Amino acid sequence: MAIQKVGVVGCGLMGHGIVQVAAQGGCQVVVLEAEQKFLDSGLARIDKSLTKLAEKAAEKAVKEGKANEADAKAKATADAAATRARIRGTTSQQDLADCDLVIEAIVENLDVKKKLFKELGAICKASTIFASNTSSFPIGEMATASGRPARFVGLHFFNPVQLMKLVEVVRTDSTDAQVFEDAKAFGAACGKAPVACKDTPGFVVNRLLVPYMTEAMRMLERGDATAQDIDTAMKLGCGYPMGPIELTDYVGLDTTLFIVEGWTKRYPDEPAFTVPAVLREKVKLGKLGRKTGEGFYKWEGDKRA
Ligand code: CAA
Ligand code: NAD
């Protein structure tokens, strides 16, 4: 594979997962955070996830009769340690200079992302491919800001990255054909099924998913049904793993608000892109969902309380 060394910017909810799957795919990974304390908490989440996945891999090997318990545990633990050894944290942008691919997973704010790519464009080697994990912003605008539009794609992973099998690979009219193929091959190496998308608002998944989530919030505002009943209805009626209200908590209310606000600004006449008042109110109160322990529901770590 053309991509051997990967930089990830942001080690939050998405960034830590992207770091992990890239390392599981055999890449050397450098992860950049704004502050050491965010780096520490992101790396701690990776450790926890690797431990959990190693336990599961060992159980599976025993169940399938491939190894006895002690050997299965030893192998799974060694594999997790090898993955972890491929990951290095940093707070210096310079450490991304020789990466083959840099994936951005910072706050959903277009100006902040453009500023970052302008800086990276001046630091990284000429062959570095840039990618954004944005949920909703135009890849083309970030590509222009980076100064290397031909070497720019969207790589949109899904939450939780370690478990969700999809990656959307987004090309603009300027994306070089080989760069697009390299990005797809990288997604596959991370264990994901890549789908090709054009640079349209929300690509495929979020163009369908986010209006569904906001419509559920509007149902709640109108008092059509409780949050619990909306979620139960979609889980049992459609077989979804989570209902739309719980999913909003899982994604983060701040991120969901940034996505819809960005669209409202750009497409003021599109009725599917309007912000529910309840979303704005909860964000104002700091109730951001799972990440702050409360959104529409209360959370204890990764689980509903
Ligand atoms: N790493 C390793 N293991 C993990 C993990 C992680 N990050 N997260 C969960 N697990 C493990 C759990 O510990 C659990 O293990 P046990 O079976 O040993 O208990 C197992 O995975 C299953 O997890 P849960 O018990 O929490 O429950 P679940 O069966 O409901 O699965 C889920 C969780 C995979 C998140 C599932 O509920 C689901 O698919 N939800 C929908 C997620 C979704 O739609 N994501 C897309 C969001 S939109 C987006 O990402 C795009 C955007 O731009 C906003
Ligand atoms: P998050 O708030 O959990 O993490 C963002 C991280 O980026 C934080 O740890 C922050 O300290 C760090 N950061 C901010 N500016 C930085 C900079 N200049 N340099 C280095 N680090 C910086 O957010 P998230 O939920 O992981 O979302 C990140 C991106 O992924 C957003 O664009 C979001 O839209 C997208 N996304 C989110 C989800 C989701 O379900 N939350 C799913 C897919 C895509």
Coordinates of C-alpha atoms and ligand atoms in Angstrom, one line a residue:
M1 CA 0.0 0.0 0.0
A2 CA 1.2 3.5 -0.9
I3 CA 0.3 4.8 2.6
Q4 CA 2.6 3.7 5.4
K5 CA 2.8 6.6 7.8
V6 CA -0.4 8.3 8.8
G7 CA -1.0 11.5 10.8
V8 CA -4.3 12.1 12.6
V9 CA -5.2 15.6 13.9
G10 CA -7.5 15.4 16.9
C11 CA -7.7 12.5 19.4
G12 CA -11.3 13.0 20.5
L13 CA -14.3 10.8 19.8
M14 CA -13.5 10.2 16.2
G15 CA -9.8 10.8 16.1
H16 CA -8.9 8.2 18.7
G17 CA -10.8 5.6 16.7
I18 CA -9.2 6.5 13.4
V19 CA -5.7 6.3 15.0
Q20 CA -6.6 2.9 16.3
V21 CA -7.9 1.4 13.1
A22 CA -5.0 2.8 11.0
A23 CA -2.5 1.2 13.4
Q24 CA -4.5 -2.1 13.4
G25 CA -4.2 -1.9 9.6
G26 CA -0.4 -1.9 9.9
C27 CA 0.4 1.9 9.5
Q28 CA 2.7 3.9 11.7
V29 CA 0.5 6.6 13.2
V30 CA 1.3 10.0 14.7
V31 CA -1.6 11.7 16.4
L32 CA -1.6 15.5 17.0
E33 CA -3.6 17.1 19.8
A34 CA -4.0 20.7 20.9
E35 CA -3.0 19.9 24.5
Q36 CA -1.3 17.0 26.3
K37 CA -4.3 16.3 28.5
F38 CA -6.5 15.6 25.4
L39 CA -3.8 13.4 24.0
D40 CA -3.6 11.5 27.2
S41 CA -7.4 10.9 27.4
G42 CA -7.6 9.9 23.7
L43 CA -4.7 7.4 24.1
A44 CA -6.3 6.0 27.3
R45 CA -9.5 5.3 25.2
I46 CA -7.4 3.5 22.6
D47 CA -5.8 1.3 25.4
K48 CA -9.3 0.5 26.7
S49 CA -10.6 -0.4 23.3
L50 CA -7.6 -2.5 22.4
T51 CA -7.9 -4.4 25.6
K52 CA -11.6 -5.1 25.0
L53 CA -11.0 -6.2 21.4
A54 CA -8.2 -8.5 22.5
E55 CA -10.5 -10.2 25.1
K56 CA -13.0 -10.7 22.3
A57 CA -10.5 -12.1 19.8
A58 CA -9.2 -14.5 22.4
E59 CA -12.7 -15.7 23.3
K60 CA -13.4 -16.2 19.6
A61 CA -10.2 -18.2 19.0
V62 CA -11.1 -20.5 21.9
K63 CA -14.7 -20.9 20.8
E64 CA -13.6 -21.8 17.2
G65 CA -11.1 -24.3 18.7
K66 CA -8.1 -22.5 17.2
A67 CA -6.1 -22.3 20.4
N68 CA -6.3 -23.1 24.1
E69 CA -7.3 -20.2 26.5
A70 CA -3.7 -19.3 27.6
D71 CA -2.3 -19.3 24.0
A72 CA -5.3 -17.4 22.6
K73 CA -4.9 -14.7 25.3
A74 CA -1.2 -14.4 24.8
K75 CA -1.5 -14.0 21.1
A76 CA -4.4 -11.4 21.3
T77 CA -2.4 -9.4 24.0
A78 CA 0.7 -9.5 21.8
D79 CA -1.3 -8.3 18.7
A80 CA -2.8 -5.4 20.7
A81 CA 0.7 -4.4 22.1
A82 CA 2.1 -4.4 18.5
T83 CA -0.8 -2.2 17.4
R84 CA -0.2 0.2 20.3
A85 CA 3.5 0.3 19.6
R86 CA 2.7 1.8 16.1
I87 CA 1.0 4.8 17.7
R88 CA 2.8 8.0 18.9
G89 CA 1.3 11.1 20.3
T90 CA 2.5 14.7 19.7
T91 CA 1.5 18.3 20.3
S92 CA 3.8 19.6 17.5
Q93 CA 2.5 20.0 13.9
Q94 CA 6.1 19.5 12.6
D95 CA 5.8 15.8 13.5
L96 CA 3.4 15.3 10.7
A97 CA 5.8 16.6 8.0
D98 CA 6.8 13.2 6.6
C99 CA 3.4 11.5 6.7
D100 CA 2.0 9.9 3.6
L101 CA -1.5 10.8 4.7
V102 CA -2.9 13.3 7.2
I103 CA -6.5 12.9 8.4
E104 CA -8.1 15.8 10.2
A105 CA -10.7 15.0 12.9
I106 CA -11.0 18.3 14.8
V107 CA -14.0 20.4 15.7
E108 CA -16.8 20.8 13.0
N109 CA -15.9 24.4 12.2
L110 CA -14.9 25.2 8.7
D111 CA -12.7 28.3 9.4
V112 CA -10.7 26.3 12.0
K113 CA -10.3 23.4 9.6
K114 CA -9.2 25.7 6.7
K115 CA -6.6 27.4 9.0
L116 CA -5.2 24.0 10.0
F117 CA -4.9 22.8 6.4
K118 CA -3.2 26.0 5.3
E119 CA -0.6 25.4 8.1
L120 CA -0.2 21.7 7.2
G121 CA 0.1 22.6 3.5
A122 CA 3.2 24.6 4.4
I123 CA 4.7 21.9 6.7
C124 CA 4.0 18.5 5.0
K125 CA 6.1 16.9 2.2
A126 CA 4.7 17.6 -1.3
S127 CA 3.4 14.0 -1.7
T128 CA 1.4 14.0 1.5
I129 CA -2.3 13.3 0.9
F130 CA -4.7 15.3 3.0
A131 CA -8.1 14.1 4.2
S132 CA -10.9 15.5 6.3
N133 CA -13.3 13.5 8.4
T134 CA -15.8 16.3 8.3
S135 CA -19.5 15.3 8.7
S136 CA -20.9 18.1 6.6
F137 CA -18.5 20.7 5.2
P138 CA -17.4 21.0 1.5
I139 CA -14.2 19.1 1.0
G140 CA -13.4 21.5 -1.9
E141 CA -13.0 24.5 0.3
M142 CA -10.6 22.8 2.6
A143 CA -8.7 21.4 -0.4
T144 CA -8.2 24.9 -1.8
A145 CA -7.1 26.2 1.7
S146 CA -4.4 23.5 1.8
G147 CA -2.8 24.7 -1.5
R148 CA -2.9 21.1 -2.9
P149 CA -6.4 20.4 -4.2
A150 CA -5.3 17.4 -6.3
R151 CA -4.1 15.6 -3.2
F152 CA -7.2 16.1 -1.1
V153 CA -10.1 13.7 -0.2
G154 CA -12.8 13.3 2.3
L155 CA -12.4 10.2 4.5
H156 CA -15.6 10.0 6.5
F157 CA -15.5 7.3 9.3
F158 CA -18.4 6.4 11.5
N159 CA -18.9 6.4 15.3
P160 CA -17.7 4.2 17.0
V161 CA -14.9 3.9 14.4
Q162 CA -13.6 0.6 15.9
L163 CA -17.0 -1.1 15.2
M164 CA -18.6 0.7 12.2
K165 CA -17.7 -1.0 9.0
L166 CA -18.1 1.9 6.5
V167 CA -15.9 4.7 5.3
E168 CA -17.1 7.3 2.7
V169 CA -14.3 8.3 0.4
V170 CA -15.1 11.7 -1.1
R171 CA -13.6 13.2 -4.2
T172 CA -13.9 16.7 -5.6
D173 CA -13.5 17.6 -9.3
S174 CA -9.8 18.3 -8.6
T175 CA -9.0 15.1 -6.8
D176 CA -6.3 13.1 -8.6
A177 CA -7.5 9.6 -9.6
Q178 CA -4.5 7.8 -8.0
V179 CA -5.0 9.8 -4.8
F180 CA -8.6 8.6 -4.7
E181 CA -7.5 5.0 -5.2
D182 CA -4.8 5.3 -2.5
A183 CA -7.4 6.7 -0.1
K184 CA -9.8 3.8 -0.8
A185 CA -7.0 1.3 -0.3
F186 CA -6.2 2.9 3.0
G187 CA -9.9 2.6 4.1
A188 CA -9.9 -1.1 3.2
A189 CA -6.6 -1.6 5.1
C190 CA -8.3 -0.1 8.1
G191 CA -10.9 -2.9 7.8
K192 CA -13.6 -0.7 6.4
A193 CA -15.8 -1.0 3.3
P194 CA -15.2 2.2 1.2
V195 CA -18.0 3.8 -0.8
A196 CA -17.3 6.6 -3.3
C197 CA -19.1 9.9 -2.8
K198 CA -19.2 13.2 -4.5
D199 CA -18.6 16.4 -2.5
T200 CA -22.2 17.1 -1.6
P201 CA -23.6 18.2 1.8
G202 CA -23.5 15.2 4.2
F203 CA -22.3 12.9 1.4
V204 CA -24.5 9.8 1.5
V205 CA -25.1 8.9 5.1
N206 CA -25.4 12.2 6.9
R207 CA -27.6 13.7 4.1
L208 CA -30.1 11.0 5.1
L209 CA -29.3 10.5 8.8
V210 CA -29.1 14.0 10.1
P211 CA -32.5 15.2 8.9
Y212 CA -34.0 12.0 10.4
M213 CA -32.4 12.9 13.8
T214 CA -33.6 16.5 13.6
E215 CA -37.1 15.4 12.6
A216 CA -37.1 13.2 15.7
M217 CA -36.2 16.2 17.9
R218 CA -39.0 18.2 16.4
M219 CA -41.4 15.3 17.2
L220 CA -40.2 15.6 20.8
E221 CA -40.7 19.4 20.8
R222 CA -44.3 18.9 19.5
G223 CA -44.9 16.3 22.2
D224 CA -45.9 13.7 19.6
A225 CA -44.1 11.0 21.7
T226 CA -41.5 10.7 24.4
A227 CA -37.8 10.2 23.7
Q228 CA -38.0 6.7 24.9
D229 CA -40.9 5.9 22.7
I230 CA -39.4 7.5 19.6
D231 CA -36.2 5.4 20.1
T232 CA -38.1 2.2 20.9
A233 CA -40.3 2.7 17.8
M234 CA -37.3 3.0 15.5
K235 CA -35.4 0.1 17.1
L236 CA -38.3 -2.3 17.1
G237 CA -40.1 -1.0 14.1
C238 CA -37.1 -0.7 11.8
G239 CA -34.5 -2.9 13.4
Y240 CA -32.1 0.0 14.0
P241 CA -29.5 -0.6 16.7
M242 CA -30.2 2.8 18.3
G243 CA -33.1 5.2 18.0
P244 CA -32.5 8.8 16.7
I245 CA -32.6 10.6 20.0
E246 CA -30.1 8.2 21.7
L247 CA -28.0 8.4 18.5
T248 CA -27.9 12.2 18.8
D249 CA -26.5 11.8 22.3
Y250 CA -24.0 9.3 21.0
V251 CA -22.8 11.6 18.1
G252 CA -22.7 14.7 20.4
L253 CA -25.3 17.4 20.5
D254 CA -22.6 20.1 19.8
T255 CA -21.4 18.2 16.7
T256 CA -25.0 17.7 15.5
L257 CA -25.7 21.5 16.0
F258 CA -22.5 22.5 14.1
I259 CA -23.5 20.2 11.2
V260 CA -27.1 21.6 10.9
E261 CA -26.1 25.2 11.6
G262 CA -23.5 25.0 8.8
W263 CA -26.1 23.7 6.4
T264 CA -28.7 26.3 7.4
K265 CA -26.2 29.0 6.6
R266 CA -25.3 27.6 3.2
Y267 CA -28.8 26.4 2.2
P268 CA -31.3 28.6 3.9
D269 CA -34.2 27.4 1.7
E270 CA -33.8 23.7 2.3
P271 CA -36.4 22.7 4.9
A272 CA -34.6 19.5 5.8
F273 CA -31.7 21.6 7.2
T274 CA -33.3 23.5 10.1
V275 CA -32.1 23.5 13.7
P276 CA -34.6 22.2 16.3
A277 CA -34.9 24.6 19.3
V278 CA -34.4 21.8 21.8
L279 CA -31.0 21.0 20.3
R280 CA -29.8 24.6 20.6
E281 CA -31.1 24.9 24.2
K282 CA -29.4 21.7 25.4
V283 CA -26.1 22.7 23.8
K284 CA -26.4 26.1 25.6
L285 CA -26.8 24.2 28.9
G286 CA -23.7 22.2 28.2
K287 CA -25.7 19.0 27.8
L288 CA -23.7 17.6 24.9
G289 CA -24.8 13.9 25.2
R290 CA -22.6 10.9 26.1
K291 CA -19.4 13.1 26.2
T292 CA -20.6 15.2 29.1
G293 CA -22.7 12.6 30.8
E294 CA -26.1 14.1 29.8
G295 CA -27.9 15.1 26.7
F296 CA -31.4 13.8 26.1
Y297 CA -30.5 10.9 28.4
K298 CA -28.0 10.5 31.2
W299 CA -24.8 8.5 30.5
E300 CA -22.2 6.7 32.6
G301 CA -19.1 6.4 30.4
D302 CA -20.1 4.8 27.1
K303 CA -23.4 3.4 28.4
R304 CA -26.8 4.9 29.1
A305 CA -27.4 5.3 32.8
Ligands
CAA1 N1 -14.0 -0.5 21.0 C1 -14.0 -1.7 21.4 N2 -15.2 -2.3 21.8 C2 -16.3 -1.6 21.9 C3 -16.3 -0.2 21.5 C4 -15.1 0.3 21.1 N3 -15.0 1.6 20.7 N4 -17.5 0.3 21.7 C5 -18.3 -0.7 22.1 N5 -17.5 -1.8 22.2 C6 -18.0 -3.2 22.6 C7 -18.8 -3.1 24.0 O1 -17.9 -3.1 25.1 C8 -19.6 -4.4 23.9 O2 -18.8 -5.5 24.3 P1 -19.5 -6.7 25.1 O3 -20.4 -7.4 24.0 O4 -18.4 -7.6 25.5 O5 -20.3 -6.1 26.2 C9 -19.9 -4.5 22.4 O6 -18.9 -3.7 21.7 C10 -21.3 -4.0 22.0 O7 -21.5 -2.7 22.5 P2 -22.7 -2.4 23.5 O8 -22.9 -3.4 24.5 O9 -22.5 -1.0 23.9 O10 -24.0 -2.3 22.6 P3 -24.5 -2.5 21.2 O11 -24.6 -4.0 20.9 O12 -25.7 -1.7 21.0 O13 -23.5 -1.9 20.1 C11 -23.1 0.1 18.8 C12 -23.1 -0.6 20.2 C13 -22.2 -0.7 17.9 C14 -22.7 1.5 19.0 C15 -24.6 0.0 18.3 O14 -25.5 0.4 19.2 C16 -24.8 0.8 17.0 O15 -24.4 0.3 15.9 N6 -25.3 2.0 17.1 C17 -25.5 2.9 16.0 C18 -24.3 3.7 15.7 C19 -24.4 4.6 14.5 O16 -25.4 4.7 13.9 N7 -23.3 5.2 14.2 C20 -23.2 6.2 13.2 C21 -23.3 7.6 13.8 S1 -23.4 8.9 12.6 C22 -21.8 9.2 12.2 O17 -20.9 8.6 12.8 C23 -21.5 10.2 11.2 C24 -21.4 11.6 11.6 O18 -20.7 12.3 10.8 C25 -22.1 12.2 12.7
NAD2 P1 -14.4 15.9 19.5 O1 -14.7 17.2 20.1 O2 -14.6 14.6 20.3 O3 -12.8 15.9 19.2 C1 -12.1 16.9 18.5 C2 -10.7 16.9 19.1 O4 -9.9 17.8 18.3 C3 -10.6 17.5 20.5 O5 -9.9 16.5 21.3 C4 -9.7 18.8 20.4 O6 -8.9 19.0 21.4 C5 -9.0 18.5 19.1 N1 -8.5 19.7 18.4 C6 -9.3 20.8 18.1 N2 -8.5 21.7 17.4 C7 -7.3 21.1 17.2 C8 -6.1 21.5 16.5 N3 -6.1 22.7 15.9 N4 -5.1 20.6 16.5 C9 -5.1 19.5 17.1 N5 -6.2 19.0 17.8 C10 -7.3 19.8 17.8 O7 -15.1 15.8 18.1 P2 -15.4 14.5 17.2 O8 -16.8 14.1 17.6 O9 -14.3 13.5 17.3 O10 -15.5 15.2 15.8 C11 -14.3 15.4 15.0 C12 -14.7 15.5 13.5 O11 -15.3 14.3 13.1 C13 -15.8 16.6 13.2 O12 -15.5 17.2 12.0 C14 -17.1 15.8 13.2 O13 -18.1 16.5 12.4 C15 -16.6 14.5 12.5 N6 -17.4 13.4 12.8 C16 -18.0 13.2 14.0 C17 -18.8 12.1 14.3 C18 -19.4 11.8 15.6 O14 -20.3 10.9 15.7 N7 -19.1 12.6 16.6 C19 -18.9 11.1 13.3 C20 -18.2 11.3 12.0 C21 -17.5 12.4 11.8

